[in-house]
């Protein structure tokens, strides 16, 4: 039996949203279909599981799960018979949710509750449903089984079918502040200086901050900045490109995606520093010394977006990285 308790106290930030959800649960007004929308890693999944625990709990208190009853413990352990989660499956090209997964969920949703008064279905990464899966889900949401609640989690609400969006209530989860992320990391034993850096580059996502901590995110951003500094000074040679390509060949595709994101944010900061707050305020002094014409920065950002798309294909990672770096070098004529 899981010892971990699903509790609103464990949700970092989102106080107003949590209070709203608790009120709806306490007053038995929780919608049959709801979308939790917001960036990856900001707490949507945890909030959904806490809602599920509260909805299935034997002794809920003001919209909060008691954490002690059998239903709460089974939900926390993901073994409650009335609690079902659909997650994207990895394929050769990308993660997605297939029609078979939605049909299996529909079969579960149609069953009468076993332990509780209702059933709760979570679809994590709803924007990753293919068209067949999305249309299949739509039929269920249009005529939802009684006593079944659907919670769709998405980092891209606009990617969902309009017909699905129109039939669900949407709850928006905002990004966390850098201070909230910093305080949490320090509470977990992360050194203050590292927590400061991670809280800045996590861009409002606690999940991203934890991932960056695990995978050396600060070093990855430093690598991205170092490359731009050298390219801007015409000090990045073809030999350097092949050397970096060999290093990147050992990375995961997700890590290279993070690297591209760092490059994009740094380029944006250089271009818009006079008009908007920096995404990397701690790098302000170094960024001010990088001199790249605005027209070329926009071309470099466009290139980054293009290679982010190409990353979803089966292209060889080393060749992709080398082509990207060559493209940046070519744009600058360096």
Short mmCIF file of C-alpha atoms in Angstrom, two decimals:
data_model
loop_
_atom_site.label_atom_id
_atom_site.label_comp_id
_atom_site.label_asym_id
_atom_site.label_seq_id
_atom_site.Cartn_x
_atom_site.Cartn_y
_atom_site.Cartn_z
CA UNK A 1 0.00 0.00 0.00
CA UNK A 2 1.40 3.44 -0.95
CA UNK A 3 2.51 5.64 1.96
CA UNK A 4 2.38 8.80 -0.17
CA UNK A 5 -0.69 10.94 0.47
CA UNK A 6 -2.38 13.03 -2.19
CA UNK A 7 -2.90 16.38 -0.47
CA UNK A 8 -3.57 19.95 -1.59
CA UNK A 9 -0.68 20.99 0.65
CA UNK A 10 1.69 19.20 -1.74
CA UNK A 11 0.64 21.35 -4.71
CA UNK A 12 3.16 24.17 -5.13
CA UNK A 13 1.44 27.47 -6.00
CA UNK A 14 -2.00 27.62 -7.66
CA UNK A 15 -3.74 28.56 -4.39
CA UNK A 16 -6.74 30.24 -6.07
CA UNK A 17 -7.17 27.34 -8.51
CA UNK A 18 -6.91 24.77 -5.71
CA UNK A 19 -9.52 26.64 -3.66
CA UNK A 20 -11.86 26.76 -6.65
CA UNK A 21 -11.49 23.03 -7.29
CA UNK A 22 -11.97 22.20 -3.61
CA UNK A 23 -15.14 24.30 -3.49
CA UNK A 24 -16.60 22.49 -6.52
CA UNK A 25 -15.79 19.09 -5.00
CA UNK A 26 -17.19 20.03 -1.58
CA UNK A 27 -20.42 21.33 -3.13
CA UNK A 28 -20.71 18.31 -5.46
CA UNK A 29 -20.48 20.59 -8.50
CA UNK A 30 -17.34 19.16 -10.12
CA UNK A 31 -17.96 19.03 -13.92
CA UNK A 32 -18.28 15.73 -15.76
CA UNK A 33 -15.57 16.85 -18.21
CA UNK A 34 -12.84 19.38 -17.43
CA UNK A 35 -9.60 20.49 -19.10
CA UNK A 36 -6.57 21.38 -16.96
CA UNK A 37 -4.50 23.59 -19.27
CA UNK A 38 -0.96 24.87 -18.73
CA UNK A 39 2.76 24.34 -19.30
CA UNK A 40 4.35 20.95 -18.72
CA UNK A 41 5.57 20.38 -15.19
CA UNK A 42 3.56 23.02 -13.33
CA UNK A 43 1.36 20.70 -11.29
CA UNK A 44 -1.63 19.80 -13.50
CA UNK A 45 -1.18 16.05 -13.05
CA UNK A 46 -0.78 16.33 -9.28
CA UNK A 47 -3.85 18.58 -9.07
CA UNK A 48 -5.85 16.06 -11.13
CA UNK A 49 -4.81 13.15 -8.90
CA UNK A 50 -5.69 15.13 -5.76
CA UNK A 51 -9.10 15.88 -7.29
CA UNK A 52 -9.53 12.18 -8.06
CA UNK A 53 -8.60 11.23 -4.51
CA UNK A 54 -11.06 13.76 -3.08
CA UNK A 55 -13.84 12.62 -5.42
CA UNK A 56 -13.30 8.97 -4.51
CA UNK A 57 -12.56 9.54 -0.80
CA UNK A 58 -14.79 7.96 1.85
CA UNK A 59 -14.39 10.93 4.22
CA UNK A 60 -13.52 14.10 2.24
CA UNK A 61 -13.05 17.31 4.23
CA UNK A 62 -13.94 20.57 2.46
CA UNK A 63 -13.05 19.15 -0.95
CA UNK A 64 -9.82 17.55 0.26
CA UNK A 65 -9.06 13.82 0.46
CA UNK A 66 -8.62 12.49 3.99
CA UNK A 67 -5.51 10.57 2.93
CA UNK A 68 -6.24 7.80 5.42
CA UNK A 69 -9.11 5.74 4.01
CA UNK A 70 -8.66 2.74 1.73
CA UNK A 71 -9.88 4.69 -1.31
CA UNK A 72 -7.31 7.47 -0.77
CA UNK A 73 -4.49 4.97 -0.41
CA UNK A 74 -5.59 3.00 -3.47
CA UNK A 75 -5.80 6.20 -5.55
CA UNK A 76 -2.32 7.29 -4.44
CA UNK A 77 -1.04 3.83 -5.38
CA UNK A 78 -2.79 4.02 -8.81
CA UNK A 79 -4.63 0.81 -7.99
CA UNK A 80 -8.13 2.10 -7.26
CA UNK A 81 -10.67 0.19 -9.40
CA UNK A 82 -12.61 3.41 -10.11
CA UNK A 83 -9.54 5.46 -11.07
CA UNK A 84 -8.11 5.22 -14.59
CA UNK A 85 -5.23 7.06 -16.29
CA UNK A 86 -4.46 7.29 -20.02
CA UNK A 87 -0.92 8.35 -20.97
CA UNK A 88 0.80 8.84 -24.30
CA UNK A 89 2.82 5.91 -25.62
CA UNK A 90 6.22 6.40 -27.24
CA UNK A 91 6.60 5.51 -30.92
CA UNK A 92 9.60 5.76 -33.25
CA UNK A 93 8.75 9.35 -34.14
CA UNK A 94 6.77 10.83 -31.25
CA UNK A 95 4.55 10.16 -28.25
CA UNK A 96 0.83 9.89 -28.91
CA UNK A 97 -2.46 8.53 -27.60
CA UNK A 98 -4.11 5.99 -29.91
CA UNK A 99 -7.75 5.13 -30.47
CA UNK A 100 -7.28 1.73 -28.81
CA UNK A 101 -6.34 3.45 -25.54
CA UNK A 102 -9.44 5.65 -25.65
CA UNK A 103 -11.68 2.68 -26.46
CA UNK A 104 -10.24 0.77 -23.50
CA UNK A 105 -10.92 3.80 -21.29
CA UNK A 106 -14.49 4.01 -22.63
CA UNK A 107 -15.08 0.39 -21.64
CA UNK A 108 -13.84 1.17 -18.13
CA UNK A 109 -15.91 4.38 -17.95
CA UNK A 110 -19.10 2.50 -18.81
CA UNK A 111 -18.75 0.15 -15.82
CA UNK A 112 -20.55 0.86 -12.56
CA UNK A 113 -18.29 2.19 -9.78
CA UNK A 114 -16.91 -0.57 -7.57
CA UNK A 115 -15.46 1.10 -4.46
CA UNK A 116 -16.85 4.62 -4.72
CA UNK A 117 -19.88 6.61 -5.79
CA UNK A 118 -18.22 7.61 -9.07
CA UNK A 119 -15.34 6.88 -11.44
CA UNK A 120 -12.54 9.30 -12.44
CA UNK A 121 -10.67 9.14 -15.76
CA UNK A 122 -7.51 11.22 -16.37
CA UNK A 123 -6.12 11.71 -19.89
CA UNK A 124 -2.56 13.04 -19.49
CA UNK A 125 -1.29 14.79 -22.63
CA UNK A 126 -4.71 15.08 -24.28
CA UNK A 127 -3.23 17.12 -27.12
CA UNK A 128 -1.27 14.00 -28.15
CA UNK A 129 -4.42 12.11 -29.19
CA UNK A 130 -4.46 11.31 -32.90
CA UNK A 131 -7.58 12.30 -34.86
CA UNK A 132 -9.24 8.92 -34.47
CA UNK A 133 -8.67 8.92 -30.72
CA UNK A 134 -9.91 12.50 -30.34
CA UNK A 135 -13.11 11.82 -32.28
CA UNK A 136 -13.66 8.65 -30.27
CA UNK A 137 -13.31 10.62 -27.02
CA UNK A 138 -15.70 13.28 -28.31
CA UNK A 139 -18.53 10.73 -28.53
CA UNK A 140 -18.00 9.81 -24.89
CA UNK A 141 -17.90 13.43 -23.71
CA UNK A 142 -21.05 14.25 -25.68
CA UNK A 143 -22.92 11.52 -23.81
CA UNK A 144 -20.86 10.90 -20.69
CA UNK A 145 -21.61 7.79 -18.62
CA UNK A 146 -23.40 8.75 -15.42
CA UNK A 147 -21.17 9.02 -12.37
CA UNK A 148 -17.99 9.21 -14.49
CA UNK A 149 -15.70 12.27 -14.49
CA UNK A 150 -13.11 13.02 -17.18
CA UNK A 151 -10.08 15.24 -16.51
CA UNK A 152 -8.04 16.14 -19.62
CA UNK A 153 -4.52 17.46 -19.04
CA UNK A 154 -2.93 19.49 -21.83
CA UNK A 155 0.03 21.76 -22.46
CA UNK A 156 -1.61 22.93 -25.70
CA UNK A 157 -5.35 23.48 -25.35
CA UNK A 158 -5.55 24.97 -28.87
CA UNK A 159 -4.42 21.58 -30.26
CA UNK A 160 -7.57 19.89 -28.96
CA UNK A 161 -10.63 19.60 -31.17
CA UNK A 162 -12.85 22.66 -30.86
CA UNK A 163 -15.79 20.32 -30.24
CA UNK A 164 -13.96 18.77 -27.26
CA UNK A 165 -13.02 22.18 -25.86
CA UNK A 166 -16.60 23.41 -26.13
CA UNK A 167 -17.89 20.46 -24.08
CA UNK A 168 -15.40 20.80 -21.23
CA UNK A 169 -14.88 23.39 -18.55
CA UNK A 170 -11.31 24.74 -18.75
CA UNK A 171 -9.15 25.42 -15.69
CA UNK A 172 -5.96 27.34 -16.52
CA UNK A 173 -2.80 26.67 -14.52
CA UNK A 174 -0.39 29.59 -14.60
CA UNK A 175 3.39 29.33 -14.52
CA UNK A 176 5.02 29.30 -11.10
CA UNK A 177 7.17 32.23 -10.02
CA UNK A 178 10.93 31.83 -9.95
CA UNK A 179 10.79 32.43 -6.18
CA UNK A 180 8.31 29.57 -5.65
CA UNK A 181 10.54 27.20 -7.62
CA UNK A 182 13.68 28.45 -5.86
CA UNK A 183 12.14 28.00 -2.40
CA UNK A 184 10.98 24.46 -3.21
CA UNK A 185 14.39 23.43 -4.58
CA UNK A 186 16.16 24.77 -1.49
CA UNK A 187 13.66 22.88 0.71
CA UNK A 188 14.75 19.74 -1.14
CA UNK A 189 18.41 20.34 -0.32
CA UNK A 190 19.54 22.03 -3.53
CA UNK A 191 22.32 24.60 -2.97
CA UNK A 192 21.06 28.20 -3.06
CA UNK A 193 23.19 29.24 -6.04
CA UNK A 194 22.09 26.25 -8.11
CA UNK A 195 18.46 26.73 -7.04
CA UNK A 196 18.69 30.36 -8.16
CA UNK A 197 19.96 29.40 -11.61
CA UNK A 198 17.47 26.55 -12.07
CA UNK A 199 14.50 28.70 -10.98
CA UNK A 200 15.36 31.23 -13.68
CA UNK A 201 15.85 28.84 -16.58
CA UNK A 202 12.91 26.57 -15.64
CA UNK A 203 10.54 29.22 -17.06
CA UNK A 204 7.79 28.71 -14.51
CA UNK A 205 7.81 24.89 -14.53
CA UNK A 206 8.77 23.06 -11.35
CA UNK A 207 8.86 19.79 -13.27
CA UNK A 208 11.33 21.32 -15.72
CA UNK A 209 13.47 22.63 -12.86
CA UNK A 210 13.67 19.15 -11.33
CA UNK A 211 14.49 17.63 -14.71
CA UNK A 212 17.17 20.24 -15.32
CA UNK A 213 18.65 19.55 -11.91
CA UNK A 214 18.81 15.84 -12.72
CA UNK A 215 20.23 16.33 -16.21
CA UNK A 216 22.59 19.26 -15.61
CA UNK A 217 20.36 21.96 -17.07
CA UNK A 218 22.54 24.87 -15.95
CA UNK A 219 25.50 23.36 -17.80
CA UNK A 220 23.31 22.85 -20.88
CA UNK A 221 22.32 26.53 -20.93
CA UNK A 222 25.98 27.49 -20.49
CA UNK A 223 26.86 25.33 -23.50
CA UNK A 224 24.15 27.03 -25.59
CA UNK A 225 25.37 30.50 -24.59
CA UNK A 226 29.03 29.60 -25.15
CA UNK A 227 28.25 28.52 -28.73
CA UNK A 228 26.38 31.77 -29.51
CA UNK A 229 29.17 33.88 -28.02
CA UNK A 230 31.78 32.12 -30.15
CA UNK A 231 29.69 32.22 -33.33
CA UNK A 232 29.03 35.96 -32.85
CA UNK A 233 32.79 36.54 -32.56
CA UNK A 234 33.49 34.33 -35.60
CA UNK A 235 35.46 31.95 -33.36
CA UNK A 236 33.35 28.83 -33.97
CA UNK A 237 35.08 26.65 -36.56
CA UNK A 238 33.84 23.72 -38.63
CA UNK A 239 36.05 21.54 -36.45
CA UNK A 240 34.19 22.86 -33.38
CA UNK A 241 30.88 21.94 -35.02
CA UNK A 242 31.94 18.34 -35.62
CA UNK A 243 33.31 18.11 -32.07
CA UNK A 244 30.00 19.35 -30.61
CA UNK A 245 28.09 17.02 -32.93
CA UNK A 246 30.03 14.04 -31.54
CA UNK A 247 29.14 15.12 -27.99
CA UNK A 248 25.46 15.63 -28.81
CA UNK A 249 25.30 12.18 -30.44
CA UNK A 250 25.36 10.73 -26.89
CA UNK A 251 22.43 12.89 -25.74
CA UNK A 252 18.79 11.92 -25.64
CA UNK A 253 16.49 13.64 -28.12
CA UNK A 254 14.79 15.37 -25.19
CA UNK A 255 18.11 16.82 -24.05
CA UNK A 256 18.80 18.20 -27.53
CA UNK A 257 15.28 19.68 -27.53
CA UNK A 258 16.14 21.41 -24.24
CA UNK A 259 19.37 22.69 -25.79
CA UNK A 260 17.43 24.16 -28.71
CA UNK A 261 15.01 25.79 -26.26
CA UNK A 262 17.92 27.43 -24.44
CA UNK A 263 19.28 28.79 -27.71
CA UNK A 264 15.84 30.16 -28.64
CA UNK A 265 15.38 31.90 -25.28
CA UNK A 266 18.87 33.41 -25.37
CA UNK A 267 18.32 34.72 -28.91
CA UNK A 268 14.96 36.16 -27.85
CA UNK A 269 16.62 37.92 -24.90
CA UNK A 270 19.27 39.45 -27.16
CA UNK A 271 16.64 40.68 -29.61
CA UNK A 272 14.05 41.99 -27.15
CA UNK A 273 16.15 43.08 -24.16
CA UNK A 274 15.14 46.73 -24.60
CA UNK A 275 11.40 45.98 -24.69
CA UNK A 276 10.68 42.94 -22.48
CA UNK A 277 11.90 41.24 -19.30
CA UNK A 278 14.70 38.77 -19.95
CA UNK A 279 14.07 35.04 -19.77
CA UNK A 280 17.67 34.78 -18.51
CA UNK A 281 18.09 37.88 -16.30
CA UNK A 282 21.18 36.47 -14.60
CA UNK A 283 22.97 36.50 -17.99
CA UNK A 284 22.20 40.17 -18.78
CA UNK A 285 25.83 41.34 -18.75
CA UNK A 286 27.06 38.57 -21.07
CA UNK A 287 24.06 38.92 -23.39
CA UNK A 288 24.64 42.66 -23.80
CA UNK A 289 28.06 41.90 -25.30
CA UNK A 290 26.70 39.63 -28.05
CA UNK A 291 26.31 41.78 -31.13
CA UNK A 292 24.07 40.18 -33.77
CA UNK A 293 21.85 42.18 -36.17
CA UNK A 294 18.13 41.78 -35.42
CA UNK A 295 17.41 40.42 -38.90
CA UNK A 296 19.92 37.61 -38.37
CA UNK A 297 18.61 36.82 -34.89
CA UNK A 298 15.14 36.32 -36.35
CA UNK A 299 16.58 33.97 -38.98
CA UNK A 300 18.39 32.03 -36.24
CA UNK A 301 15.18 31.73 -34.20
CA UNK A 302 13.39 30.51 -37.32
CA UNK A 303 16.13 27.92 -37.83
CA UNK A 304 15.73 26.75 -34.24
CA UNK A 305 12.00 26.23 -34.75
CA UNK A 306 12.69 24.30 -37.96
CA UNK A 307 15.16 21.94 -36.27
CA UNK A 308 12.80 21.48 -33.33
CA UNK A 309 10.26 20.14 -35.83
CA UNK A 310 12.85 17.96 -37.55
CA UNK A 311 13.78 16.47 -34.18
CA UNK A 312 10.42 14.66 -34.21
CA UNK A 313 11.50 12.68 -37.26
CA UNK A 314 13.88 9.75 -37.31
CA UNK A 315 16.80 11.95 -38.37
CA UNK A 316 20.22 11.02 -36.95
CA UNK A 317 20.80 13.20 -33.88
CA UNK A 318 24.45 13.93 -34.61
CA UNK A 319 23.76 14.97 -38.20
CA UNK A 320 20.81 17.08 -37.04
CA UNK A 321 22.95 18.88 -34.45
CA UNK A 322 25.76 19.52 -36.93
CA UNK A 323 23.30 20.83 -39.53
CA UNK A 324 21.75 23.18 -36.94
CA UNK A 325 25.10 24.60 -35.84
CA UNK A 326 26.22 24.99 -39.46
CA UNK A 327 22.99 26.86 -40.17
CA UNK A 328 23.64 29.33 -37.34
CA UNK A 329 27.21 29.83 -38.54
CA UNK A 330 26.03 30.40 -42.09
CA UNK A 331 23.37 32.93 -41.07
CA UNK A 332 26.00 34.99 -39.27
CA UNK A 333 28.51 34.51 -42.05
CA UNK A 334 30.95 33.51 -39.34
#
